[in-house]
């Protein structure tokens, strides 16, 4: 794999962790989009249970907690992210209603049909959209909701540079229609789908990284992995700017029947 086309997933875990611990979100999104997605779900009371899978440091979870009345368990592979998640929940007076737990999305620590809401922003790609839809469904009660964001193609055809980038980083990337079919085939009614507005990438994701990148490079001067990581993120931001008409993040909200 050449450097230009390497993806964030190829870098050292600890460095990634340190880099992303410095920003509110570890993927594109915004408080407005989280609340808009939540508005397509209903029927929850304070006994309801939500799992936020691949929660990161909890940027979206704390917003979700303002509209979801029940228990929220954030699950993430990285203990450092869960520590920051719990610290944030405590600071906001949400702990332990909102609580983090180290775990893998490949073996979730929930019983069958115990969850009312399954949430996952910018993370289902780690298991793959189709597999996540299928495997996570058993944890949801009938009538429960799933809401995930996933990078998606907006068109059937696209310029070669961006096509090659995504096919290398995440070959399973699909069109919105393709993902909706996967959701429906997995046994959900697709209740809503919307494209995350551009500011979810710019204002809420790439922009906050700019100041952080300078500090990170200073701290890790001479470390090729660190400079590659920053260059990789800058490259992704440039690609987004050029090719945003062809892809973006999409919120998929479904109801288990
Ligand atoms: N939801 C957050 C973070 C998205 S980044 C946000 O939108 O800001 C993707 C997250 O998935 C990272 O925090 C990463 O640690 C986590 N992750 C990656 N593989 C995972 C796995 N197998 N199980 C659980 N979490 C995982």
XYZ file of C-alpha atoms and ligand atoms in Angstrom:
283
model
C 0.000 0.000 0.000
C 1.557 3.338 -0.903
C 1.542 6.162 1.604
C -0.856 8.394 -0.319
C -3.523 5.763 -0.103
C -2.842 4.435 3.370
C -5.750 4.775 5.742
C -5.891 5.886 9.350
C -6.291 2.249 10.391
C -2.724 1.423 9.477
C -1.155 3.665 12.109
C 0.091 2.861 15.575
C -2.846 2.550 18.019
C -1.249 4.579 20.804
C -0.451 7.479 18.548
C -3.963 7.428 17.094
C -5.352 7.389 20.604
C -3.251 10.341 21.692
C -4.086 12.286 18.542
C -7.847 11.785 18.809
C -7.997 12.291 22.558
C -7.300 15.948 21.806
C -10.575 16.552 19.963
C -14.253 16.203 20.885
C -15.092 13.846 18.072
C -13.185 11.065 16.386
C -15.295 11.144 13.229
C -17.514 13.502 11.218
C -20.757 14.507 12.944
C -22.425 17.285 14.922
C -24.787 17.773 17.868
C -27.522 18.829 15.420
C -27.178 15.626 13.368
C -27.204 13.442 16.481
C -30.423 15.072 17.690
C -31.999 14.970 14.232
C -31.338 11.222 14.037
C -32.759 10.737 17.527
C -35.934 12.591 16.488
C -36.821 9.693 14.153
C -37.014 7.283 17.103
C -39.561 7.159 19.914
C -41.069 5.174 22.762
C -38.254 5.475 25.328
C -38.660 6.085 29.056
C -36.124 6.174 31.882
C -35.951 2.350 31.975
C -34.774 2.240 28.358
C -31.217 1.117 27.567
C -29.056 2.423 24.725
C -25.626 1.195 23.618
C -23.332 3.634 21.808
C -20.943 1.363 19.934
C -17.475 2.673 19.098
C -18.311 5.663 21.292
C -14.780 7.099 21.330
C -14.413 9.839 23.943
C -18.187 10.357 23.899
C -18.728 13.595 21.956
C -22.002 12.360 20.458
C -22.992 10.312 23.524
C -23.244 13.356 25.790
C -25.542 15.000 23.232
C -27.580 11.819 22.911
C -27.990 11.830 26.703
C -29.845 15.151 26.513
C -32.623 13.548 24.466
C -32.558 9.916 25.558
C -34.058 9.438 29.049
C -32.590 6.032 29.952
C -29.260 4.333 30.567
C -26.523 4.753 27.946
C -23.562 2.384 27.796
C -20.677 3.526 25.613
C -18.552 0.699 24.232
C -15.068 1.248 22.817
C -11.981 -0.843 22.253
C -9.590 1.780 23.649
C -9.406 2.105 27.470
C -7.993 5.644 27.125
C -11.134 6.741 25.274
C -13.383 5.130 27.902
C -11.493 6.980 30.679
C -12.121 10.283 28.891
C -15.727 9.243 28.250
C -16.408 8.585 31.954
C -14.620 11.778 32.990
C -16.810 13.774 30.621
C -19.997 12.049 31.807
C -19.053 12.825 35.435
C -18.250 16.427 34.649
C -21.662 16.862 33.029
C -23.440 15.168 35.930
C -24.517 12.278 33.681
C -22.519 9.497 35.345
C -23.486 6.674 35.971
C -26.617 6.981 33.778
C -24.080 7.439 30.995
C -21.184 5.068 31.501
C -18.339 3.722 29.387
C -17.207 0.140 29.097
C -14.162 -1.251 27.319
C -15.308 -3.863 24.827
C -15.413 -4.949 21.229
C -18.231 -4.453 18.768
C -17.487 -8.003 17.644
C -18.603 -9.447 20.987
C -20.947 -6.995 22.659
C -21.602 -7.516 26.384
C -25.411 -7.418 26.208
C -28.130 -10.042 26.466
C -30.448 -10.840 23.567
C -33.331 -8.386 23.181
C -32.195 -6.141 26.043
C -31.529 -2.880 24.192
C -34.050 -0.251 23.099
C -31.592 1.736 20.993
C -28.348 0.882 19.230
C -26.268 3.926 18.331
C -23.002 4.078 16.391
C -21.465 7.154 14.773
C -18.475 6.747 12.488
C -17.602 3.321 13.828
C -19.598 0.505 12.186
C -17.018 0.374 9.353
C -14.727 -1.417 11.825
C -16.939 -4.487 11.554
C -18.544 -3.579 8.208
C -22.024 -2.130 7.721
C -23.710 -5.360 6.667
C -22.125 -7.491 9.388
C -22.859 -4.898 12.078
C -26.498 -4.630 10.998
C -26.919 -8.396 11.123
C -24.913 -9.225 14.251
C -26.101 -6.370 16.469
C -29.768 -6.961 15.748
C -30.186 -9.740 18.292
C -29.378 -7.335 21.153
C -32.312 -5.082 20.211
C -35.816 -5.619 21.533
C -38.462 -5.978 18.816
C -39.576 -2.429 18.026
C -36.152 -1.090 19.074
C -34.159 1.291 16.881
C -30.722 1.322 15.321
C -29.044 4.571 14.220
C -25.613 4.528 12.606
C -23.519 6.756 10.388
C -21.553 5.258 7.540
C -19.387 6.707 4.761
C -21.397 6.258 1.567
C -21.202 7.004 -2.132
C -23.678 9.597 -3.422
C -23.392 8.546 -7.073
C -22.951 5.355 -9.077
C -19.783 6.654 -10.722
C -16.996 8.875 -9.372
C -13.565 10.185 -10.283
C -10.816 7.579 -10.139
C -8.734 9.268 -7.426
C -11.500 9.166 -4.816
C -12.743 5.788 -5.969
C -9.262 4.309 -5.505
C -8.818 5.981 -2.107
C -11.996 4.523 -0.642
C -11.681 1.153 -2.285
C -8.335 0.834 -0.577
C -9.363 2.296 2.816
C -12.785 0.633 3.021
C -13.697 -1.603 0.073
C -17.175 -2.230 1.513
C -18.219 1.400 1.034
C -21.570 1.382 -0.789
C -24.194 3.728 -2.169
C -27.100 4.898 0.012
C -29.458 2.602 -1.908
C -27.074 -0.323 -1.381
C -26.862 0.272 2.364
C -30.625 0.660 2.691
C -31.074 -2.712 1.018
C -28.584 -4.251 3.460
C -30.468 -2.711 6.370
C -33.807 -3.986 5.119
C -32.411 -7.448 4.363
C -31.053 -7.632 7.901
C -34.604 -7.227 9.233
C -35.051 -3.538 9.935
C -37.569 -1.079 8.527
C -35.498 1.863 7.257
C -37.323 4.754 8.947
C -35.053 7.623 7.905
C -31.853 8.396 6.053
C -30.066 11.712 5.735
C -26.719 12.971 4.529
C -24.656 14.693 7.205
C -24.206 18.346 6.255
C -20.780 19.531 5.171
C -20.094 21.269 8.503
C -19.987 17.821 10.155
C -16.710 17.292 8.280
C -15.302 20.816 8.214
C -16.302 22.744 11.350
C -16.729 19.705 13.627
C -13.995 17.358 12.398
C -11.181 18.701 10.202
C -11.066 22.260 11.582
C -10.482 21.277 15.245
C -7.632 19.061 14.061
C -5.640 21.936 12.566
C -4.373 23.416 15.858
C -3.920 19.961 17.311
C -1.779 18.860 14.367
C 0.760 21.629 14.962
C 1.173 20.684 18.639
C 1.248 16.982 17.871
C 4.008 17.439 15.279
C 6.032 19.580 17.684
C 5.733 16.986 20.433
C 6.646 14.088 18.151
C 9.304 15.876 16.107
C 11.332 13.372 14.089
C 8.752 10.621 14.550
C 7.887 9.466 11.031
C 4.711 7.683 12.146
C 3.382 10.875 13.735
C 4.116 12.994 10.680
C 2.612 10.321 8.405
C -0.536 10.291 10.571
C -0.918 14.066 10.296
C -0.158 14.054 6.573
C -2.718 11.292 6.118
C -5.395 13.357 7.878
C -4.503 16.444 5.860
C -4.690 14.383 2.689
C -8.154 13.112 3.659
C -9.312 16.675 4.370
C -8.057 17.805 0.954
C -9.785 14.878 -0.750
C -13.029 15.756 1.024
C -12.786 19.328 -0.163
C -12.286 18.260 -3.782
C -14.664 15.280 -3.957
C -17.435 16.028 -1.429
C -20.062 15.895 -4.169
C -19.405 12.163 -4.511
C -19.343 10.836 -0.940
C -20.079 11.679 2.645
C -21.383 10.310 5.892
C -25.009 9.202 5.971
C -27.206 8.580 9.004
C -29.233 5.361 8.663
C -32.071 4.928 11.149
C -33.983 1.645 11.255
C -36.569 -0.091 13.409
C -36.301 -3.778 14.259
C -39.460 -5.682 13.442
N -18.356 7.583 17.770
C -17.187 8.434 17.941
C -15.891 7.752 17.525
C -15.787 7.358 16.093
S -14.157 6.771 15.646
C -17.401 9.738 17.196
O -18.253 9.797 16.292
O -16.708 10.705 17.499
C -14.362 5.008 15.710
C -14.276 4.440 17.122
O -14.457 3.022 17.038
C -12.932 4.666 17.811
O -13.160 5.246 19.057
C -12.340 3.264 17.944
O -11.568 3.089 19.107
C -13.587 2.403 17.980
N -13.381 1.016 17.584
C -12.635 0.529 16.561
N -12.759 -0.814 16.473
C -13.591 -1.195 17.483
C -14.109 -2.452 17.923
N -13.777 -3.581 17.321
N -14.950 -2.466 18.975
C -15.292 -1.314 19.620
N -14.839 -0.099 19.238
C -14.000 -0.030 18.197
